[in-house]
C-alpha atoms as a PDB file:
ATOM      1  CA  MET A   1     344.234 116.468 114.941  1.00  0.00           C
ATOM      2  CA  GLN A   2     343.778 113.988 112.131  1.00  0.00           C
ATOM      3  CA  TYR A   3     341.211 114.345 109.362  1.00  0.00           C
ATOM      4  CA  THR A   4     339.390 111.872 107.162  1.00  0.00           C
ATOM      5  CA  SER A   5     336.744 111.652 104.458  1.00  0.00           C
ATOM      6  CA  LEU A   6     333.210 110.997 105.682  1.00  0.00           C
ATOM      7  CA  GLY A   7     332.408 108.087 103.399  1.00  0.00           C
ATOM      8  CA  ASN A   8     331.631 109.201  99.864  1.00  0.00           C
ATOM      9  CA  THR A   9     329.948 112.438 100.952  1.00  0.00           C
ATOM     10  CA  GLY A  10     332.813 114.650  99.823  1.00  0.00           C
ATOM     11  CA  LEU A  11     333.096 116.072 103.337  1.00  0.00           C
ATOM     12  CA  THR A  12     336.407 116.121 105.197  1.00  0.00           C
ATOM     13  CA  VAL A  13     336.026 115.942 108.972  1.00  0.00           C
ATOM     14  CA  SER A  14     338.200 115.713 112.055  1.00  0.00           C
ATOM     15  CA  VAL A  15     338.376 112.123 113.300  1.00  0.00           C
ATOM     16  CA  ALA A  16     337.239 113.407 116.713  1.00  0.00           C
ATOM     17  CA  GLY A  17     334.005 115.380 116.573  1.00  0.00           C
ATOM     18  CA  LEU A  18     332.197 117.241 119.332  1.00  0.00           C
ATOM     19  CA  GLY A  19     328.807 115.886 120.309  1.00  0.00           C
ATOM     20  CA  CYS A  20     326.586 118.669 121.629  1.00  0.00           C
ATOM     21  CA  GLY A  21     324.002 116.510 123.384  1.00  0.00           C
ATOM     22  CA  GLY A  22     324.405 113.660 125.821  1.00  0.00           C
ATOM     23  CA  ASN A  23     324.800 114.260 129.531  1.00  0.00           C
ATOM     24  CA  SER A  24     326.762 117.493 129.125  1.00  0.00           C
ATOM     25  CA  ARG A  25     324.966 119.398 126.326  1.00  0.00           C
ATOM     26  CA  ILE A  26     328.098 121.576 125.975  1.00  0.00           C
ATOM     27  CA  GLY A  27     328.032 122.267 129.692  1.00  0.00           C
ATOM     28  CA  LEU A  28     324.356 123.219 129.943  1.00  0.00           C
ATOM     29  CA  GLY A  29     323.570 119.851 131.482  1.00  0.00           C
ATOM     30  CA  ALA A  30     326.042 120.617 134.287  1.00  0.00           C
ATOM     31  CA  GLY A  31     324.506 124.013 135.011  1.00  0.00           C
ATOM     32  CA  ALA A  32     326.767 126.222 132.914  1.00  0.00           C
ATOM     33  CA  SER A  33     325.218 129.304 131.350  1.00  0.00           C
ATOM     34  CA  THR A  34     325.445 129.989 127.643  1.00  0.00           C
ATOM     35  CA  GLU A  35     328.147 132.568 128.368  1.00  0.00           C
ATOM     36  CA  GLU A  36     330.191 130.053 130.349  1.00  0.00           C
ATOM     37  CA  SER A  37     330.006 127.358 127.691  1.00  0.00           C
ATOM     38  CA  THR A  38     333.352 127.780 125.904  1.00  0.00           C
ATOM     39  CA  LEU A  39     333.801 124.168 124.852  1.00  0.00           C
ATOM     40  CA  LEU A  40     332.891 124.787 121.214  1.00  0.00           C
ATOM     41  CA  ARG A  41     335.603 127.393 120.716  1.00  0.00           C
ATOM     42  CA  GLU A  42     338.162 125.340 122.613  1.00  0.00           C
ATOM     43  CA  ALA A  43     337.430 122.293 120.467  1.00  0.00           C
ATOM     44  CA  PHE A  44     337.644 124.355 117.281  1.00  0.00           C
ATOM     45  CA  GLU A  45     340.999 125.809 118.299  1.00  0.00           C
ATOM     46  CA  LEU A  46     342.269 122.262 118.926  1.00  0.00           C
ATOM     47  CA  GLY A  47     341.362 121.278 115.370  1.00  0.00           C
ATOM     48  CA  VAL A  48     337.873 119.799 115.752  1.00  0.00           C
ATOM     49  CA  THR A  49     335.835 120.569 112.634  1.00  0.00           C
ATOM     50  CA  PHE A  50     332.827 118.249 113.080  1.00  0.00           C
ATOM     51  CA  PHE A  51     330.022 119.371 115.384  1.00  0.00           C
ATOM     52  CA  ASP A  52     326.927 117.268 116.009  1.00  0.00           C
ATOM     53  CA  THR A  53     323.724 118.628 117.522  1.00  0.00           C
ATOM     54  CA  ALA A  54     319.943 118.102 117.245  1.00  0.00           C
ATOM     55  CA  ARG A  55     316.662 119.919 117.788  1.00  0.00           C
ATOM     56  CA  THR A  56     316.022 117.881 120.930  1.00  0.00           C
ATOM     57  CA  TYR A  57     319.378 118.787 122.507  1.00  0.00           C
ATOM     58  CA  GLY A  58     318.554 122.482 122.814  1.00  0.00           C
ATOM     59  CA  THR A  59     322.101 123.423 121.796  1.00  0.00           C
ATOM     60  CA  GLU A  60     321.736 124.472 118.167  1.00  0.00           C
ATOM     61  CA  GLY A  61     321.643 128.126 119.195  1.00  0.00           C
ATOM     62  CA  LEU A  62     324.945 127.777 121.056  1.00  0.00           C
ATOM     63  CA  VAL A  63     326.572 126.153 118.069  1.00  0.00           C
ATOM     64  CA  GLY A  64     325.274 128.883 115.800  1.00  0.00           C
ATOM     65  CA  GLN A  65     326.678 131.601 118.049  1.00  0.00           C
ATOM     66  CA  ALA A  66     330.082 129.967 118.397  1.00  0.00           C
ATOM     67  CA  PHE A  67     331.345 130.518 114.862  1.00  0.00           C
ATOM     68  CA  THR A  68     331.663 133.569 112.657  1.00  0.00           C
ATOM     69  CA  PRO A  69     330.419 133.550 109.051  1.00  0.00           C
ATOM     70  CA  SER A  70     334.017 133.438 107.855  1.00  0.00           C
ATOM     71  CA  GLU A  71     334.554 130.208 109.822  1.00  0.00           C
ATOM     72  CA  ARG A  72     331.479 128.442 108.459  1.00  0.00           C
ATOM     73  CA  ASP A  73     333.295 126.782 105.556  1.00  0.00           C
ATOM     74  CA  ARG A  74     335.890 125.382 107.971  1.00  0.00           C
ATOM     75  CA  ILE A  75     333.402 123.313 109.951  1.00  0.00           C
ATOM     76  CA  VAL A  76     330.937 120.512 109.229  1.00  0.00           C
ATOM     77  CA  LEU A  77     327.563 120.830 110.947  1.00  0.00           C
ATOM     78  CA  CYS A  78     325.337 117.856 111.681  1.00  0.00           C
ATOM     79  CA  THR A  79     321.878 118.125 113.184  1.00  0.00           C
ATOM     80  CA  LYS A  80     318.825 115.917 113.470  1.00  0.00           C
ATOM     81  CA  SER A  81     315.046 115.802 113.557  1.00  0.00           C
ATOM     82  CA  LEU A  82     312.929 113.220 115.323  1.00  0.00           C
ATOM     83  CA  VAL A  83     310.596 111.132 113.204  1.00  0.00           C
ATOM     84  CA  ALA A  84     308.155 110.459 116.045  1.00  0.00           C
ATOM     85  CA  ARG A  85     307.186 111.675 119.506  1.00  0.00           C
ATOM     86  CA  GLY A  86     306.208 108.610 121.438  1.00  0.00           C
ATOM     87  CA  ASN A  87     303.785 106.704 119.231  1.00  0.00           C
ATOM     88  CA  GLU A  88     302.884 109.759 117.143  1.00  0.00           C
ATOM     89  CA  ARG A  89     304.807 109.963 113.886  1.00  0.00           C
ATOM     90  CA  LEU A  90     305.852 113.377 112.618  1.00  0.00           C
ATOM     91  CA  SER A  91     304.558 114.491 109.244  1.00  0.00           C
ATOM     92  CA  ALA A  92     306.836 115.584 106.429  1.00  0.00           C
ATOM     93  CA  ALA A  93     305.763 119.184 107.049  1.00  0.00           C
ATOM     94  CA  GLU A  94     306.816 118.946 110.705  1.00  0.00           C
ATOM     95  CA  VAL A  95     310.228 117.534 109.823  1.00  0.00           C
ATOM     96  CA  VAL A  96     310.788 120.256 107.235  1.00  0.00           C
ATOM     97  CA  ALA A  97     309.748 122.829 109.859  1.00  0.00           C
ATOM     98  CA  ASN A  98     312.400 121.338 112.167  1.00  0.00           C
ATOM     99  CA  LEU A  99     314.950 121.723 109.376  1.00  0.00           C
ATOM    100  CA  GLU A 100     314.034 125.378 108.923  1.00  0.00           C
ATOM    101  CA  ALA A 101     314.288 125.992 112.674  1.00  0.00           C
ATOM    102  CA  SER A 102     317.693 124.317 112.724  1.00  0.00           C
ATOM    103  CA  LEU A 103     318.940 126.500 109.886  1.00  0.00           C
ATOM    104  CA  ALA A 104     317.805 129.604 111.780  1.00  0.00           C
ATOM    105  CA  ASP A 105     319.329 128.571 115.112  1.00  0.00           C
ATOM    106  CA  LEU A 106     322.586 127.442 113.536  1.00  0.00           C
ATOM    107  CA  ARG A 107     322.772 130.723 111.582  1.00  0.00           C
ATOM    108  CA  THR A 108     323.513 128.991 108.327  1.00  0.00           C
ATOM    109  CA  ASP A 109     321.934 128.467 104.924  1.00  0.00           C
ATOM    110  CA  ARG A 110     322.765 124.764 104.760  1.00  0.00           C
ATOM    111  CA  ILE A 111     323.098 121.712 106.968  1.00  0.00           C
ATOM    112  CA  ASP A 112     326.057 119.558 105.997  1.00  0.00           C
ATOM    113  CA  VAL A 113     324.629 116.349 107.467  1.00  0.00           C
ATOM    114  CA  PHE A 114     320.933 116.125 108.310  1.00  0.00           C
ATOM    115  CA  LEU A 115     319.883 112.960 110.130  1.00  0.00           C
ATOM    116  CA  LEU A 116     316.542 111.496 111.016  1.00  0.00           C
ATOM    117  CA  HIS A 117     317.008 110.998 114.737  1.00  0.00           C
ATOM    118  CA  GLY A 118     316.729 107.686 116.583  1.00  0.00           C
ATOM    119  CA  VAL A 119     314.738 105.814 113.955  1.00  0.00           C
ATOM    120  CA  ASP A 120     313.027 102.708 115.330  1.00  0.00           C
ATOM    121  CA  PRO A 121     312.718  99.762 112.922  1.00  0.00           C
ATOM    122  CA  GLU A 122     308.934 100.211 112.934  1.00  0.00           C
ATOM    123  CA  HIS A 123     309.306 103.853 111.841  1.00  0.00           C
ATOM    124  CA  TYR A 124     311.691 103.175 108.974  1.00  0.00           C
ATOM    125  CA  ASP A 125     308.951 102.685 106.353  1.00  0.00           C
ATOM    126  CA  HIS A 126     307.392 105.991 107.403  1.00  0.00           C
ATOM    127  CA  ALA A 127     310.793 107.680 107.072  1.00  0.00           C
ATOM    128  CA  CYS A 128     311.210 106.332 103.545  1.00  0.00           C
ATOM    129  CA  GLU A 129     307.674 106.774 102.263  1.00  0.00           C
ATOM    130  CA  GLN A 130     306.665 110.081 103.864  1.00  0.00           C
ATOM    131  CA  LEU A 131     309.773 111.958 105.018  1.00  0.00           C
ATOM    132  CA  LYS A 132     312.430 111.100 102.454  1.00  0.00           C
ATOM    133  CA  PRO A 133     310.663 112.695  99.443  1.00  0.00           C
ATOM    134  CA  ALA A 134     310.233 115.982 101.326  1.00  0.00           C
ATOM    135  CA  LEU A 135     313.850 116.001 102.474  1.00  0.00           C
ATOM    136  CA  LEU A 136     315.093 115.263  98.967  1.00  0.00           C
ATOM    137  CA  ARG A 137     313.226 118.354  97.784  1.00  0.00           C
ATOM    138  CA  GLU A 138     314.957 120.411 100.459  1.00  0.00           C
ATOM    139  CA  GLN A 139     318.273 118.871  99.480  1.00  0.00           C
ATOM    140  CA  ALA A 140     317.665 119.902  95.871  1.00  0.00           C
ATOM    141  CA  LYS A 141     317.215 123.483  97.118  1.00  0.00           C
ATOM    142  CA  GLY A 142     320.688 123.377  98.669  1.00  0.00           C
ATOM    143  CA  LYS A 143     319.524 123.362 102.290  1.00  0.00           C
ATOM    144  CA  ILE A 144     320.971 119.895 102.976  1.00  0.00           C
ATOM    145  CA  ARG A 145     324.221 118.445 101.674  1.00  0.00           C
ATOM    146  CA  CYS A 146     323.894 114.851 102.948  1.00  0.00           C
ATOM    147  CA  LEU A 147     320.998 112.847 104.343  1.00  0.00           C
ATOM    148  CA  GLY A 148     321.316 110.099 106.904  1.00  0.00           C
ATOM    149  CA  LEU A 149     319.873 108.204 109.845  1.00  0.00           C
ATOM    150  CA  SER A 150     320.730 107.660 113.479  1.00  0.00           C
ATOM    151  CA  GLU A 151     319.720 104.476 115.231  1.00  0.00           C
ATOM    152  CA  THR A 152     318.073 103.892 118.590  1.00  0.00           C
ATOM    153  CA  ALA A 153     320.505 101.354 119.967  1.00  0.00           C
ATOM    154  CA  PRO A 154     318.574 100.222 123.105  1.00  0.00           C
ATOM    155  CA  ARG A 155     315.478  99.395 121.042  1.00  0.00           C
ATOM    156  CA  ASP A 156     317.333  97.986 118.042  1.00  0.00           C
ATOM    157  CA  PRO A 157     320.353  96.037 119.340  1.00  0.00           C
ATOM    158  CA  GLY A 158     320.568  94.029 116.119  1.00  0.00           C
ATOM    159  CA  ARG A 159     320.744  97.203 114.006  1.00  0.00           C
ATOM    160  CA  LYS A 160     317.856  95.987 111.826  1.00  0.00           C
ATOM    161  CA  MET A 161     316.933  99.508 110.737  1.00  0.00           C
ATOM    162  CA  LEU A 162     320.431 100.342 109.495  1.00  0.00           C
ATOM    163  CA  GLN A 163     320.738  96.970 107.792  1.00  0.00           C
ATOM    164  CA  ARG A 164     317.641  97.831 105.764  1.00  0.00           C
ATOM    165  CA  ALA A 165     318.859 101.369 105.122  1.00  0.00           C
ATOM    166  CA  LEU A 166     322.010 100.049 103.444  1.00  0.00           C
ATOM    167  CA  ASP A 167     319.815  99.039 100.513  1.00  0.00           C
ATOM    168  CA  ASP A 168     318.833 102.688  99.889  1.00  0.00           C
ATOM    169  CA  ALA A 169     321.533 104.963  98.456  1.00  0.00           C
ATOM    170  CA  THR A 170     319.658 108.047  99.709  1.00  0.00           C
ATOM    171  CA  TRP A 171     321.151 107.580 103.171  1.00  0.00           C
ATOM    172  CA  GLN A 172     324.779 108.702 102.934  1.00  0.00           C
ATOM    173  CA  VAL A 173     325.589 108.824 106.661  1.00  0.00           C
ATOM    174  CA  PHE A 174     324.745 106.578 109.616  1.00  0.00           C
ATOM    175  CA  MET A 175     325.114 107.381 113.305  1.00  0.00           C
ATOM    176  CA  LEU A 176     325.316 104.335 115.531  1.00  0.00           C
ATOM    177  CA  ALA A 177     326.345 103.172 118.978  1.00  0.00           C
ATOM    178  CA  TYR A 178     329.881 101.795 119.181  1.00  0.00           C
ATOM    179  CA  HIS A 179     332.178 101.472 122.163  1.00  0.00           C
ATOM    180  CA  MET A 180     334.383  99.071 124.073  1.00  0.00           C
ATOM    181  CA  LEU A 181     331.461  96.956 125.242  1.00  0.00           C
ATOM    182  CA  ASN A 182     329.507  97.054 121.975  1.00  0.00           C
ATOM    183  CA  GLN A 183     331.642  95.803 119.089  1.00  0.00           C
ATOM    184  CA  GLY A 184     328.861  94.248 117.026  1.00  0.00           C
ATOM    185  CA  PRO A 185     328.966  96.778 114.157  1.00  0.00           C
ATOM    186  CA  ARG A 186     332.507  95.704 113.318  1.00  0.00           C
ATOM    187  CA  HIS A 187     331.090  92.418 112.068  1.00  0.00           C
ATOM    188  CA  ASP A 188     327.563  93.073 110.825  1.00  0.00           C
ATOM    189  CA  LEU A 189     327.647  96.683 109.612  1.00  0.00           C
ATOM    190  CA  PHE A 190     331.077  98.215 108.957  1.00  0.00           C
ATOM    191  CA  PRO A 191     332.049  95.812 106.140  1.00  0.00           C
ATOM    192  CA  ARG A 192     329.010  96.973 104.156  1.00  0.00           C
ATOM    193  CA  THR A 193     329.261 100.672 105.022  1.00  0.00           C
ATOM    194  CA  ARG A 194     332.919 100.690 103.952  1.00  0.00           C
ATOM    195  CA  ALA A 195     332.189  98.833 100.725  1.00  0.00           C
ATOM    196  CA  GLN A 196     329.303 101.192  99.879  1.00  0.00           C
ATOM    197  CA  GLY A 197     330.978 104.415 100.978  1.00  0.00           C
ATOM    198  CA  VAL A 198     328.466 105.219 103.724  1.00  0.00           C
ATOM    199  CA  GLY A 199     329.913 107.634 106.288  1.00  0.00           C
ATOM    200  CA  THR A 200     329.709 106.382 109.876  1.00  0.00           C
ATOM    201  CA  LEU A 201     329.419 108.552 112.978  1.00  0.00           C
ATOM    202  CA  LEU A 202     329.891 106.842 116.327  1.00  0.00           C
ATOM    203  CA  MET A 203     327.970 107.712 119.484  1.00  0.00           C
ATOM    204  CA  PHE A 204     328.518 106.696 123.113  1.00  0.00           C
ATOM    205  CA  VAL A 205     332.202 106.073 122.375  1.00  0.00           C
ATOM    206  CA  VAL A 206     333.611 107.908 125.397  1.00  0.00           C
ATOM    207  CA  ARG A 207     330.551 109.436 127.067  1.00  0.00           C
ATOM    208  CA  ASN A 208     330.796 107.547 130.366  1.00  0.00           C
ATOM    209  CA  ILE A 209     334.559 108.000 130.589  1.00  0.00           C
ATOM    210  CA  PHE A 210     334.157 111.728 131.063  1.00  0.00           C
ATOM    211  CA  SER A 211     330.728 111.976 132.676  1.00  0.00           C
ATOM    212  CA  ARG A 212     331.312 109.226 135.279  1.00  0.00           C
ATOM    213  CA  PRO A 213     335.065 109.214 135.858  1.00  0.00           C
ATOM    214  CA  ALA A 214     334.697 107.488 139.241  1.00  0.00           C
ATOM    215  CA  CYS A 215     333.757 104.356 137.310  1.00  0.00           C
ATOM    216  CA  TRP A 216     337.176 104.180 135.663  1.00  0.00           C
ATOM    217  CA  ARG A 217     340.691 103.324 136.687  1.00  0.00           C
ATOM    218  CA  ALA A 218     341.819 106.957 136.410  1.00  0.00           C
ATOM    219  CA  ARG A 219     339.705 107.851 139.455  1.00  0.00           C
ATOM    220  CA  SER A 220     339.378 104.537 141.225  1.00  0.00           C
ATOM    221  CA  ALA A 221     341.697 101.848 142.510  1.00  0.00           C
ATOM    222  CA  THR A 222     339.025  99.273 141.700  1.00  0.00           C
ATOM    223  CA  TRP A 223     339.201  97.474 138.372  1.00  0.00           C
ATOM    224  CA  PRO A 224     337.039  96.375 136.760  1.00  0.00           C
ATOM    225  CA  PRO A 225     334.532  99.185 137.555  1.00  0.00           C
ATOM    226  CA  ARG A 226     332.349  98.703 140.593  1.00  0.00           C
ATOM    227  CA  ALA A 227     329.060  96.873 140.156  1.00  0.00           C
ATOM    228  CA  ARG A 228     327.024 100.011 140.824  1.00  0.00           C
ATOM    229  CA  CYS A 229     328.672 101.597 137.781  1.00  0.00           C
ATOM    230  CA  ARG A 230     328.230  98.532 135.601  1.00  0.00           C
ATOM    231  CA  ARG A 231     324.470  98.515 136.167  1.00  0.00           C
ATOM    232  CA  ARG A 232     324.216 101.915 134.456  1.00  0.00           C
ATOM    233  CA  TRP A 233     325.526 100.513 131.201  1.00  0.00           C
ATOM    234  CA  PRO A 234     322.684  99.362 128.929  1.00  0.00           C
ATOM    235  CA  THR A 235     324.817  97.000 126.836  1.00  0.00           C
ATOM    236  CA  PRO A 236     323.845  93.345 127.368  1.00  0.00           C
ATOM    237  CA  THR A 237     326.594  91.271 128.932  1.00  0.00           C
ATOM    238  CA  SER A 238     326.582  89.067 125.834  1.00  0.00           C
ATOM    239  CA  HIS A 239     328.193  92.006 124.002  1.00  0.00           C
ATOM    240  CA  TRP A 240     330.977  92.473 126.568  1.00  0.00           C
ATOM    241  CA  PRO A 241     334.472  91.337 125.589  1.00  0.00           C
ATOM    242  CA  PHE A 242     335.243  87.909 127.049  1.00  0.00           C
ATOM    243  CA  TRP A 243     338.072  89.243 129.234  1.00  0.00           C
ATOM    244  CA  TYR A 244     335.794  91.856 130.810  1.00  0.00           C
ATOM    245  CA  THR A 245     332.979  89.378 131.390  1.00  0.00           C
ATOM    246  CA  ARG A 246     335.332  87.019 133.187  1.00  0.00           C
ATOM    247  CA  ALA A 247     336.769  89.812 135.315  1.00  0.00           C
ATOM    248  CA  ALA A 248     333.303  91.107 136.170  1.00  0.00           C
ATOM    249  CA  ARG A 249     332.186  87.674 137.305  1.00  0.00           C
ATOM    250  CA  ARG A 250     335.146  87.451 139.654  1.00  0.00           C
ATOM    251  CA  ALA A 251     334.424  90.897 141.145  1.00  0.00           C
END
């Protein structure tokens, strides 16, 4: 395993982290019981030190049970709180309550990276004006090491929210969508995050490779992937690499 600095946060993390949500939810999404879910320990033994979860995933308790107190300083924990449910924005008190619940479920006294989860551009002002002051108070108490934001890629393909957030030094970590068919951040985001020392966490990088292996060459003689698999991908075709677009049109 290789390790790197997470921007200017002072945190050292494995370059490959374990996401505890998505389709699998550490095996819970595939019907595994909490006792059968051994992925966390297996990842840790292979050198993974970064573990990402969220209140909405329902896996914080599993993450908290997976590690002993003596192992806590060897891992970096990231969790998240929503800023809205549908059209109803969460208050600062509700977000702080989510933080407290996360601390309890994760069996820790601090969250290394605490993200506001899936922030729509229209909710960014609310996050800054109402939620940020409360979270900074919790950070001053030592309950949070680094604050950040995760985007909602399908509703913000131009990454407008994160572009605005780069002007606020409060947000030390971004989580964003990045994969073979979505290379946009390389041009309009990464140059600024690197220059400003903002840590970047990537989501959806390999999710479909492992959850839908029939769509890929390893399990299928068809390449490029069959049309029924392509329709499941939300990325607009304008973001596909030119070689893939041409091959798809010939299919």
